[in-house]
CSV table of C-alpha atoms and ligand atoms in Angstrom, one decimal:
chain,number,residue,atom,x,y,z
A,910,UNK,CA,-9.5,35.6,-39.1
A,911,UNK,CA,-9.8,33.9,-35.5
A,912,UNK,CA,-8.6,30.8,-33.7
A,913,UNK,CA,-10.7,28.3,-35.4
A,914,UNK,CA,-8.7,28.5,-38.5
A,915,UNK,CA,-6.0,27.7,-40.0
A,916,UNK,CA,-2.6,30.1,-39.1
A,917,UNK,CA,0.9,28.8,-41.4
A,918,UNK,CA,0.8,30.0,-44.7
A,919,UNK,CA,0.7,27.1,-47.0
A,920,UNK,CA,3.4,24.5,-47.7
A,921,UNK,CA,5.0,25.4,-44.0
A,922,UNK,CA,5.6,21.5,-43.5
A,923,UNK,CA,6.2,20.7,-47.1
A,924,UNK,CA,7.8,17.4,-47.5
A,925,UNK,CA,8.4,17.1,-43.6
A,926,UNK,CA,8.0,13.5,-42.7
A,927,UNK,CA,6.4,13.2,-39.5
A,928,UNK,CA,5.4,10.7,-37.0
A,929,UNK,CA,2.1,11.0,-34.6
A,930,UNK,CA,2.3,8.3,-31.9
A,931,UNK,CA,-1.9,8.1,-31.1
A,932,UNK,CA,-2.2,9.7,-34.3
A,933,UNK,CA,-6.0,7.9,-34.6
A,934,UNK,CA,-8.1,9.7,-32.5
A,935,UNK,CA,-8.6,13.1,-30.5
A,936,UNK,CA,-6.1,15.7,-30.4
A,937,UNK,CA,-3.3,13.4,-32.3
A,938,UNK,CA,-5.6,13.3,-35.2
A,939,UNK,CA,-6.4,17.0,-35.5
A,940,UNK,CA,-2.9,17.7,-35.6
A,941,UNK,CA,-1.7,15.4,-38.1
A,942,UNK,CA,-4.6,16.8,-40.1
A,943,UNK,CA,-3.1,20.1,-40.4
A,944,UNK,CA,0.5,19.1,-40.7
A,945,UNK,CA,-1.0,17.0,-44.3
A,946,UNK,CA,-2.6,20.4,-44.9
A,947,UNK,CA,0.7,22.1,-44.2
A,948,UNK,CA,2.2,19.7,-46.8
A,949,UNK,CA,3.9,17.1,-44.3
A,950,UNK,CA,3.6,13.4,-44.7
A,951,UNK,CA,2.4,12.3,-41.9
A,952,UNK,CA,2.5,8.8,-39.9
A,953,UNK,CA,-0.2,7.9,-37.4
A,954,UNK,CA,0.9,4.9,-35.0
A,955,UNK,CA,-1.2,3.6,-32.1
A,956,UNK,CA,-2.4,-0.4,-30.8
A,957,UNK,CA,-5.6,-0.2,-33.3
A,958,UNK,CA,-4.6,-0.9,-36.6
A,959,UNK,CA,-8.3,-0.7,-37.6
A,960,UNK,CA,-8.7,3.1,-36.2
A,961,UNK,CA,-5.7,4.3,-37.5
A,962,UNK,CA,-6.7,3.2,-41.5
A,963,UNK,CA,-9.9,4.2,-40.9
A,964,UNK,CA,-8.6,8.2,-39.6
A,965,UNK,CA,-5.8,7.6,-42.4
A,966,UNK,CA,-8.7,7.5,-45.2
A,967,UNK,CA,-10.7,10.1,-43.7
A,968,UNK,CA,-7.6,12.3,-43.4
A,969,UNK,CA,-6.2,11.6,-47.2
A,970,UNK,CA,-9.6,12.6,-48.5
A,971,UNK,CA,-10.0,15.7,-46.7
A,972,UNK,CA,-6.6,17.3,-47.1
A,973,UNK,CA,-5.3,14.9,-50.2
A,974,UNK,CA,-2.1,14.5,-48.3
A,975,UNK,CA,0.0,10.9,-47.8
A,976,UNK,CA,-0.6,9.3,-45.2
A,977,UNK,CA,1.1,6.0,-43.5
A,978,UNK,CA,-0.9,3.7,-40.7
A,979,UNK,CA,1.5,1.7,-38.3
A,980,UNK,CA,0.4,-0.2,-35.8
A,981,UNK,CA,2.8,0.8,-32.8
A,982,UNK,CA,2.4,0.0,-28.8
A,983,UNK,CA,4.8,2.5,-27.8
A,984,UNK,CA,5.6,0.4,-24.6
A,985,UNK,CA,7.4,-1.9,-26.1
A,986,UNK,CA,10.5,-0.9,-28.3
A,987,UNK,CA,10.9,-3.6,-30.6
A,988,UNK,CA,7.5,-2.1,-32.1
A,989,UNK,CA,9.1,1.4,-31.8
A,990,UNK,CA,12.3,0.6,-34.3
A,991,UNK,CA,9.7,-1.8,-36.1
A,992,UNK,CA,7.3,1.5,-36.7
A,993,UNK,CA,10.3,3.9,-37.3
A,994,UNK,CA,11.4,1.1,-39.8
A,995,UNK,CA,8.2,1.1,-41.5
A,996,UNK,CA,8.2,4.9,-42.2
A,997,UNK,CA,12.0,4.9,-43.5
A,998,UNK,CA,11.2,2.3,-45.9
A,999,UNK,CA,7.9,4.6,-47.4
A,1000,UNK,CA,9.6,8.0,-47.1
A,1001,UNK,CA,13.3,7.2,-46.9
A,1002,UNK,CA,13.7,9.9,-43.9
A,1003,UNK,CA,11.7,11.0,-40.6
A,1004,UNK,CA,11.8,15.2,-39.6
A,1005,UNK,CA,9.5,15.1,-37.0
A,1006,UNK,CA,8.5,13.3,-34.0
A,1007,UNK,CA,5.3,14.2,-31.7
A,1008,UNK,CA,4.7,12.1,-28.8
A,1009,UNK,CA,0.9,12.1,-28.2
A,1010,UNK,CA,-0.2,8.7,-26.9
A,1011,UNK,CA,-1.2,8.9,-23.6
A,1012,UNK,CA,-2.9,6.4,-20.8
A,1013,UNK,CA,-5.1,7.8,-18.2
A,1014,UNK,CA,-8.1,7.8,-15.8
A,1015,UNK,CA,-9.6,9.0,-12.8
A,1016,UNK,CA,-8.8,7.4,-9.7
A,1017,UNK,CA,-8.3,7.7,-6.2
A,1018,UNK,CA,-4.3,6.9,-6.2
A,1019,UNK,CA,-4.9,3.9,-3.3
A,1020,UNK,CA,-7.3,2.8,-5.1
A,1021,UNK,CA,-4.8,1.5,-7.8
A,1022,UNK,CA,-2.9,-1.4,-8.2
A,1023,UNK,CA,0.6,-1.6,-9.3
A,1024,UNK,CA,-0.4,-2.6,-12.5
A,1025,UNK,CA,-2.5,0.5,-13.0
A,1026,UNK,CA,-0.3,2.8,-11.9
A,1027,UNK,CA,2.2,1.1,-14.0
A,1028,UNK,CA,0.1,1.1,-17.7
A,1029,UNK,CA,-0.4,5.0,-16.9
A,1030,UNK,CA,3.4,5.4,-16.6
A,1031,UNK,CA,4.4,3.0,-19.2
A,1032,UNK,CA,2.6,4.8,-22.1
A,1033,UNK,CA,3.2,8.2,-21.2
A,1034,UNK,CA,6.7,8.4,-19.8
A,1035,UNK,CA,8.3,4.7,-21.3
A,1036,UNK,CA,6.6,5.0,-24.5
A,1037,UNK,CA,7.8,8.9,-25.0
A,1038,UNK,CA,11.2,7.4,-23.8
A,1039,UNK,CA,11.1,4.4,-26.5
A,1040,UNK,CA,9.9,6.8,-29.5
A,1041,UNK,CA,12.4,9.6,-28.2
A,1042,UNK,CA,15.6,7.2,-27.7
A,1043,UNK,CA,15.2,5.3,-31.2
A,1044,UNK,CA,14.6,8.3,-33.2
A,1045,UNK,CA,17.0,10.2,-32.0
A,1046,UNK,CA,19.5,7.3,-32.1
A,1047,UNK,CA,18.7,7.1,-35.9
A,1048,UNK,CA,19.3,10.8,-36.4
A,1049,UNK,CA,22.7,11.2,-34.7
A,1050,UNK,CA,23.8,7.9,-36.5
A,1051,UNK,CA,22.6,9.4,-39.6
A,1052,UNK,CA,24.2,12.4,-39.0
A,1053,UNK,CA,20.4,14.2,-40.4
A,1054,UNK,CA,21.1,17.7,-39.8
A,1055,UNK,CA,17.9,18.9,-37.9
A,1056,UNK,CA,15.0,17.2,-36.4
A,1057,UNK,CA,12.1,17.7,-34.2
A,1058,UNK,CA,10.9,16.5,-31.2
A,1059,UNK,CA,7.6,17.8,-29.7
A,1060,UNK,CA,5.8,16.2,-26.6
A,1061,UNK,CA,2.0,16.6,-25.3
A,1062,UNK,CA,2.4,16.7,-21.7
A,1063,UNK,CA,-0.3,19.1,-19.2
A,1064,UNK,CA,-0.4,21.8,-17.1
A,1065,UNK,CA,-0.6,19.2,-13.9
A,1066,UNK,CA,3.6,18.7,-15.2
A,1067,UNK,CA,4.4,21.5,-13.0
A,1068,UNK,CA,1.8,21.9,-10.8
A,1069,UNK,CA,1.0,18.2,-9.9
A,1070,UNK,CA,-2.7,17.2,-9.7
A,1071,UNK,CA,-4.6,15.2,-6.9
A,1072,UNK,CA,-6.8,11.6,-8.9
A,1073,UNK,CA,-4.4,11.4,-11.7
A,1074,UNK,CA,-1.3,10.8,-10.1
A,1075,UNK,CA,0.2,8.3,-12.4
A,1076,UNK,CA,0.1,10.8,-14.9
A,1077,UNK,CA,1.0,13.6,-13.2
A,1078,UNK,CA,4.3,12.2,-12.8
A,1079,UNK,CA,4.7,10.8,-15.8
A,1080,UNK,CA,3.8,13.7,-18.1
A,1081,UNK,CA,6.3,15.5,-15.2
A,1082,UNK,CA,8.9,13.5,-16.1
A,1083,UNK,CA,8.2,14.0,-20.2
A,1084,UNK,CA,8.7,17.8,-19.5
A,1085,UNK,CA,12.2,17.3,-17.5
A,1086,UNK,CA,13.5,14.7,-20.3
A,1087,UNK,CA,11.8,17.5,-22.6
A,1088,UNK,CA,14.3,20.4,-21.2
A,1089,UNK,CA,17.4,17.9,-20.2
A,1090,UNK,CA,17.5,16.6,-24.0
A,1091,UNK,CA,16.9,20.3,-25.8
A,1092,UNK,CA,20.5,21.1,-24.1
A,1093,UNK,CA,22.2,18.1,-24.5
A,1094,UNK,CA,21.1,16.7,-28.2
A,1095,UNK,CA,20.8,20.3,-29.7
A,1096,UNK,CA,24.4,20.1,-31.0
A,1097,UNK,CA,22.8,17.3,-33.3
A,1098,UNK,CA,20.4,19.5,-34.7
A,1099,UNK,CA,17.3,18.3,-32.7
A,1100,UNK,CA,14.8,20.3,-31.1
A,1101,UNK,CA,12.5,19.5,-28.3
A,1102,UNK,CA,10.0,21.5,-27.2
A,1103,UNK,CA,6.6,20.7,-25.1
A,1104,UNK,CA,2.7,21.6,-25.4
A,1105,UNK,CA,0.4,21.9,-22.1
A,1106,UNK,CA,-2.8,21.9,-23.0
A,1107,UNK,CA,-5.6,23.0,-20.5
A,1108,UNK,CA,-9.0,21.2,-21.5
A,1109,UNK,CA,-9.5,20.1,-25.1
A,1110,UNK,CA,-13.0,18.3,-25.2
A,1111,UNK,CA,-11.8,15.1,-26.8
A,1112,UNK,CA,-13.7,11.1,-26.5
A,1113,UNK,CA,-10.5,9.5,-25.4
A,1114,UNK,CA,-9.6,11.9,-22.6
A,1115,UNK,CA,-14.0,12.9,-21.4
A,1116,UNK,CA,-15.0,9.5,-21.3
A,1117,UNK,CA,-11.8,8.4,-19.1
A,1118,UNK,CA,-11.6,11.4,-17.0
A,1119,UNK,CA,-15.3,12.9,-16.6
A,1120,UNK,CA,-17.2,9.9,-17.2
A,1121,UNK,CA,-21.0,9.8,-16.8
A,1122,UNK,CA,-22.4,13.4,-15.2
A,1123,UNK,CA,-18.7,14.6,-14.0
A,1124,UNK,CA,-19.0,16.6,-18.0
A,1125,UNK,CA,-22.2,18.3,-16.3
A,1126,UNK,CA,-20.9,18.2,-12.6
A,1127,UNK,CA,-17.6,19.7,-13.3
A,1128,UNK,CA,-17.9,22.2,-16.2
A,1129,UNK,CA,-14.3,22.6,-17.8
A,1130,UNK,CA,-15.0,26.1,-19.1
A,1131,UNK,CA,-15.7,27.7,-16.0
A,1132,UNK,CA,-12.4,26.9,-14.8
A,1133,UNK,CA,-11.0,29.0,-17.4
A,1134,UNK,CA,-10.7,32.7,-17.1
A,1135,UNK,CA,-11.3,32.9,-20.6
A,1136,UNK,CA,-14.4,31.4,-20.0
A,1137,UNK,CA,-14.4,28.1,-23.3
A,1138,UNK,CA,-12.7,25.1,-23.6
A,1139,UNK,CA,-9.7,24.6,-26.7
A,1140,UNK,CA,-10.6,24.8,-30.3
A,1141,UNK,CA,-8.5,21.3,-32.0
A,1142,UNK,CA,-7.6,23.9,-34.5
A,1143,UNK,CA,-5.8,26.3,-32.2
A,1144,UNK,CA,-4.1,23.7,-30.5
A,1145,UNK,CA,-3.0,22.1,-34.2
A,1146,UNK,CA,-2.0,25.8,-35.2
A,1147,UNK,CA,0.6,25.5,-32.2
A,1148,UNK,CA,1.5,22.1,-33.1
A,1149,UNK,CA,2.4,23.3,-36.3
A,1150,UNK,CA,4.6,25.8,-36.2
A,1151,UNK,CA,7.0,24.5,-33.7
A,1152,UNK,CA,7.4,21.3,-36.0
A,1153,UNK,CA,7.9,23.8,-38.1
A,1154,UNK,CA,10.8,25.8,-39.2
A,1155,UNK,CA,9.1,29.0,-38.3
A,1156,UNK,CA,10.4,28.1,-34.5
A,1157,UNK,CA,14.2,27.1,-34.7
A,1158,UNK,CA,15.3,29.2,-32.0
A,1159,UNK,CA,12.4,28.2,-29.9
A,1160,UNK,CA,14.1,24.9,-28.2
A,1161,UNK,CA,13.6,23.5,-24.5
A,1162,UNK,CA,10.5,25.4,-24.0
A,1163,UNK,CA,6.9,24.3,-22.4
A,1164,UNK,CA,4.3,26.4,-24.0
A,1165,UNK,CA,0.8,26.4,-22.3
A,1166,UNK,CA,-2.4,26.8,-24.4
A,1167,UNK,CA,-5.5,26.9,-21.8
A,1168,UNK,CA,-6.6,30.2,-21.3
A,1169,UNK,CA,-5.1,31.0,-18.0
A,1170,UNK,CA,-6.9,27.8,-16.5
A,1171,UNK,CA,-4.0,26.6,-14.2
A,1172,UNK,CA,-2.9,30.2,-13.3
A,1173,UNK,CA,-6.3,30.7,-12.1
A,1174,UNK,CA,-6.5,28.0,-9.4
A,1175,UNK,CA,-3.1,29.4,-8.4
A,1176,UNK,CA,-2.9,32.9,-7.4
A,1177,UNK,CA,-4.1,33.4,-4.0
A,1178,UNK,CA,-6.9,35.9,-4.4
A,1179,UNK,CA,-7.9,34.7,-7.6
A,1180,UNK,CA,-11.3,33.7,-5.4
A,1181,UNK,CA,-12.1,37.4,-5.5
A,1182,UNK,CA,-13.1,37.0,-9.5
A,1183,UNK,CA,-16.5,36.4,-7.5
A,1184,UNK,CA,-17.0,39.4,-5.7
A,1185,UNK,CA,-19.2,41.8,-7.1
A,1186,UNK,CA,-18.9,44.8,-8.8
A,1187,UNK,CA,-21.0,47.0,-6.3
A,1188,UNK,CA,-18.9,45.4,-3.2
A,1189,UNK,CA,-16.0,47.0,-4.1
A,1190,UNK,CA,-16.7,50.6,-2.7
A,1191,UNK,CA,-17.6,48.9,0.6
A,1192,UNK,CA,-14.7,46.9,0.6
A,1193,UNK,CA,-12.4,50.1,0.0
A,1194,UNK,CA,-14.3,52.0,2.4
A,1195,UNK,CA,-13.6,49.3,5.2
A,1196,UNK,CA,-9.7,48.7,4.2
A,1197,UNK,CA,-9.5,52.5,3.9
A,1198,UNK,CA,-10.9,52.9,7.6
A,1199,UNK,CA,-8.6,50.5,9.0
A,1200,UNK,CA,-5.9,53.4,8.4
A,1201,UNK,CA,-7.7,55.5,10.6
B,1354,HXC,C1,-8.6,1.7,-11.5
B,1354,HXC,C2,-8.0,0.7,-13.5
B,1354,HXC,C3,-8.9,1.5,-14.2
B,1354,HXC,C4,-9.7,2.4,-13.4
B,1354,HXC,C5,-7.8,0.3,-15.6
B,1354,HXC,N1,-7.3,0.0,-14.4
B,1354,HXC,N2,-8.8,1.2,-15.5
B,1354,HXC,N3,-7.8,0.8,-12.2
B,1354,HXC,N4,-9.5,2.5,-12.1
B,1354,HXC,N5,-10.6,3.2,-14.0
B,1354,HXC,C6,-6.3,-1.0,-14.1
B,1354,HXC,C7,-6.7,-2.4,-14.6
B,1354,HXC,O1,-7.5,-3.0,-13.6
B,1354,HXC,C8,-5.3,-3.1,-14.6
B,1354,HXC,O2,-4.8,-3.4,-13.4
B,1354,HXC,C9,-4.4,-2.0,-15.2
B,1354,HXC,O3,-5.1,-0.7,-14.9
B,1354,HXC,C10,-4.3,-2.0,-16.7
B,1354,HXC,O4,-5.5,-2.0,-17.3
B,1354,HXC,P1,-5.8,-2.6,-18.8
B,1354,HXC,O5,-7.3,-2.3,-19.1
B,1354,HXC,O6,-5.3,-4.0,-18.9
B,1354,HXC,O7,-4.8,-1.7,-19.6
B,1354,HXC,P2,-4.8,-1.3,-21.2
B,1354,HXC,O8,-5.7,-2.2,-21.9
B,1354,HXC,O9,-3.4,-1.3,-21.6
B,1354,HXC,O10,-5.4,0.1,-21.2
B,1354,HXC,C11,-4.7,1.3,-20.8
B,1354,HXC,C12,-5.6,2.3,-20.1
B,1354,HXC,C13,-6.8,2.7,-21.0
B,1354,HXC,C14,-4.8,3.5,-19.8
B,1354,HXC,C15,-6.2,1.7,-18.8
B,1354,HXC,O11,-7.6,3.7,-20.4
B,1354,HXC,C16,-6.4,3.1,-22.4
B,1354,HXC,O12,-6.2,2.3,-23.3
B,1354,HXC,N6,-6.2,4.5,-22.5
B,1354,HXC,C17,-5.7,5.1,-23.8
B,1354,HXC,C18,-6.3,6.4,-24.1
B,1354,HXC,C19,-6.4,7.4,-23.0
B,1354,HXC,O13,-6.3,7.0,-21.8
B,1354,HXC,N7,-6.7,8.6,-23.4
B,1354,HXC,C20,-6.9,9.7,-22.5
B,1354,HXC,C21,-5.7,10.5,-22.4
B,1354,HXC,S1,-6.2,12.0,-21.7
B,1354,HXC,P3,-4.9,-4.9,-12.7
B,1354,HXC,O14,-4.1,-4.7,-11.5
B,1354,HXC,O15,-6.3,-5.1,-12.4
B,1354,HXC,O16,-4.3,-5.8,-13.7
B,1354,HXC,C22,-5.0,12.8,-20.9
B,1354,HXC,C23,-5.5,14.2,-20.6
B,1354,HXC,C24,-4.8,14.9,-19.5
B,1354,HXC,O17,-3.9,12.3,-20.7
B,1354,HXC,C25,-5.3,16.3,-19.2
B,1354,HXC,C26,-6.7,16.7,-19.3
B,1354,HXC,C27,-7.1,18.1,-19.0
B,1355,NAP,P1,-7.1,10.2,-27.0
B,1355,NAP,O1,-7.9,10.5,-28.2
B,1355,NAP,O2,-7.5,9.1,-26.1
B,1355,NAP,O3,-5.6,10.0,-27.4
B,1355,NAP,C1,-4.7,9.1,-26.9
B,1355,NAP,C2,-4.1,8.3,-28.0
B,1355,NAP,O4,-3.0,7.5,-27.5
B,1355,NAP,C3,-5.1,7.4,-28.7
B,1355,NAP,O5,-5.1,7.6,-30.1
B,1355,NAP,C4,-4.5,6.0,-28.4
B,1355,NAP,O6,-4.8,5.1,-29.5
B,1355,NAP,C5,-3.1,6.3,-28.2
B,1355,NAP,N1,-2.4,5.3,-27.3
B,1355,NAP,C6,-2.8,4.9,-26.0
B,1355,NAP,N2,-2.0,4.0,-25.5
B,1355,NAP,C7,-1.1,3.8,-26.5
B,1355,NAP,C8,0.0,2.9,-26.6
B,1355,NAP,N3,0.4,2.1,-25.6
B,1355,NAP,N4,0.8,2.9,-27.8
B,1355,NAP,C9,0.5,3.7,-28.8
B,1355,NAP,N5,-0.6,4.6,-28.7
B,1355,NAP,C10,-1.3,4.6,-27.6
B,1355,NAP,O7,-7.0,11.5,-26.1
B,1355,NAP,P2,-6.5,13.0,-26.4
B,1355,NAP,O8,-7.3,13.9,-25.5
B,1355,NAP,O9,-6.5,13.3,-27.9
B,1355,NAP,O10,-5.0,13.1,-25.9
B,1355,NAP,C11,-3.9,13.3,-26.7
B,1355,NAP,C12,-2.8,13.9,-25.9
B,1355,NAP,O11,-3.2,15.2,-25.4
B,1355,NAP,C13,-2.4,13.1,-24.7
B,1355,NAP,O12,-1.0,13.1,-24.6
B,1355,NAP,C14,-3.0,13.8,-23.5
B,1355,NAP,O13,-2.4,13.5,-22.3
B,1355,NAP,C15,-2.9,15.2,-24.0
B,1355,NAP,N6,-3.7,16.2,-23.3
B,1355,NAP,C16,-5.1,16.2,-23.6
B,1355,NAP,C17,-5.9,17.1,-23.1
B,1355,NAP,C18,-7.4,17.2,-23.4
B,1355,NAP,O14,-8.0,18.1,-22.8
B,1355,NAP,N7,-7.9,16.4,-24.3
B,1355,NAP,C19,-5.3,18.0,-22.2
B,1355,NAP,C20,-4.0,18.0,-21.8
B,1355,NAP,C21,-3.2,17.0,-22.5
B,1355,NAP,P3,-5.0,3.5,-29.3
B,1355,NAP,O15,-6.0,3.3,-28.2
B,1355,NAP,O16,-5.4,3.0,-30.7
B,1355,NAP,O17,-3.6,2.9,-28.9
């Protein structure tokens, strides 16, 4: 056994109805995978209807699960209810919520117009806000007993990051609306907790944020102390058991799944990695002199 498989024991999701905003592509769709594999029904929601019937079809053959396609922009909220409509007619109920979709690109932040900045913002932090509102509105009205809310957000939540600055604060503002609403709606029996994913090689996030020879330039892995990028799997084997019941005392909590990546460009001496092995007796010798 090892990360690229599967973890939950069979039928951990079974009959959990569960929506994947940007279910269609990348990371969304490796994680609704395992939830049908897990036993959920799972809806997929994004702009492109086309994509998300095509990854529907793909996804029902492989794991023979049910699967619902909804087209959904999450930035507007009449589409939200429409979509959250849409899966209560089909399944009659909704257990789960991850908010995947994001927006973003490279860009030096004056380089942007308002608009730019605004599209950025508007999926990630207004569309988690749309979703998050209306299905939770339909739960407490409903009185549903327990429900989960998990959100994708990234390491540069906490520690901010310089060219993506739109989504910096927007995925900040996911994880402070993930922590404020796991106190306040817990008493309804809803659950929010957050992922932070370090680098997941995925088409929608390379081509927008290491476009061209950046993927060559920059090499992901060697930011990582554990030296590789994220497995989909071992991210979806995450996913999965805090959709799951597995983690019902686990609730306002940001787990981080990147190999020490972020905690590498932070600690102060963490440059010294690059010192080698036969320095260190000279280095101790000289700091030891220094006492004399
Ligand atoms: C500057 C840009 C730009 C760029 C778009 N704009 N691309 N400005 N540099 N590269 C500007 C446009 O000129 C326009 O402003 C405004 O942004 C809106 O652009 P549209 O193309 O009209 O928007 P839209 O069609 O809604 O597309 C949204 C998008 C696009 C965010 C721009 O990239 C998209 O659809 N993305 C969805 C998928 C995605 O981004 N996946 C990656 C997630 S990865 P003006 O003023 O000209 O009208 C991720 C990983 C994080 O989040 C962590 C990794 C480790
Ligand atoms: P991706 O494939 O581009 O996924 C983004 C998804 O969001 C797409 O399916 C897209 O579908 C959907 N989307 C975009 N705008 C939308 C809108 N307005 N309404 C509804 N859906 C919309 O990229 P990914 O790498 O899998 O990213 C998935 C999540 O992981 C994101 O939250 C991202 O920030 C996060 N993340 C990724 C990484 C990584 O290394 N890959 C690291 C940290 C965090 P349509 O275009 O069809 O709408």
């Amino acid at each position: 056994m090892n990360y690229t498989q599967p973890m939950l024991k069979e039928g951990s999701l079974k009959d959990q109805v569960i929506v994947v905003t940007g279910g269609g592509s990348g990371l969304g769709k490796a994680m609704s995978t395992y939830f049908l594999e897990l036993g959920a029904k799972v809806a997929i929601t994004s702009r492109n209807l086309e994509k998300l019937q095509n990854t529907a079809k793909e996804m029902q053959e492989k794991t023979g699960g049910e699967v619902l396609s909804v087209a959904c922009d999450v930035r507007n909220s009449n589409e939200v209810e429409n979509m959250l409509q849409a899966v209560l007619e089909k399944w009659g109920r909704v257990d789960g919520l991850l908010n995947n979709a994001a927006g973003n690109f490279i860009s030096p932040t004056e380089r942007l117009s308002p608009r730019a900045f605004d599209v950025v913002l508007d999926i990630v932090l207004k569309g988690t806000k749309n979703c998050t509102l209306i299905f939770g509105k339909h739960w407490i009205e409903t009185k549903q007993k327990k429900a989960t809310v998990l959100n994708i957000v990234t390491t540069y939540a906490f520690t901010g990051s310089a060219y993506v600055v739109p989504s910096a604060a927007a995925k900040a503002g996911v994880l402070a609306m993930t922590r404020s609403l796991a106190v306040e709606w817990a008493k309804y029996g809803i659950r929010f907790n957050a992922i932070a994913p370090g680098p997941f090689p995925t088409k929608g996030a390379w081509d927008r944020l290491l476009p061209g020879d950046l993927k060559e330039k920059f090499d992901m892995s060697k930011k990582v102390p554990v030296g590789r990028e994220g497995k989909h799997q071992e991210l979806a084997n995450l996913a999965a058991y805090l959709m799951s019941d597995f983690s019902a005392y686990i609730n306002g909590e940001v787990i981080v799944i990147d190999g020490g990546e972020w905690l590498q460009g932070a600690g102060e001496f963490n440059m010294l990695k690059d010192v080698p092995e036969e320095m260190w007796d000279m280095l101790e010798k000289m700091i030891r002199a220094k006492k004399a």
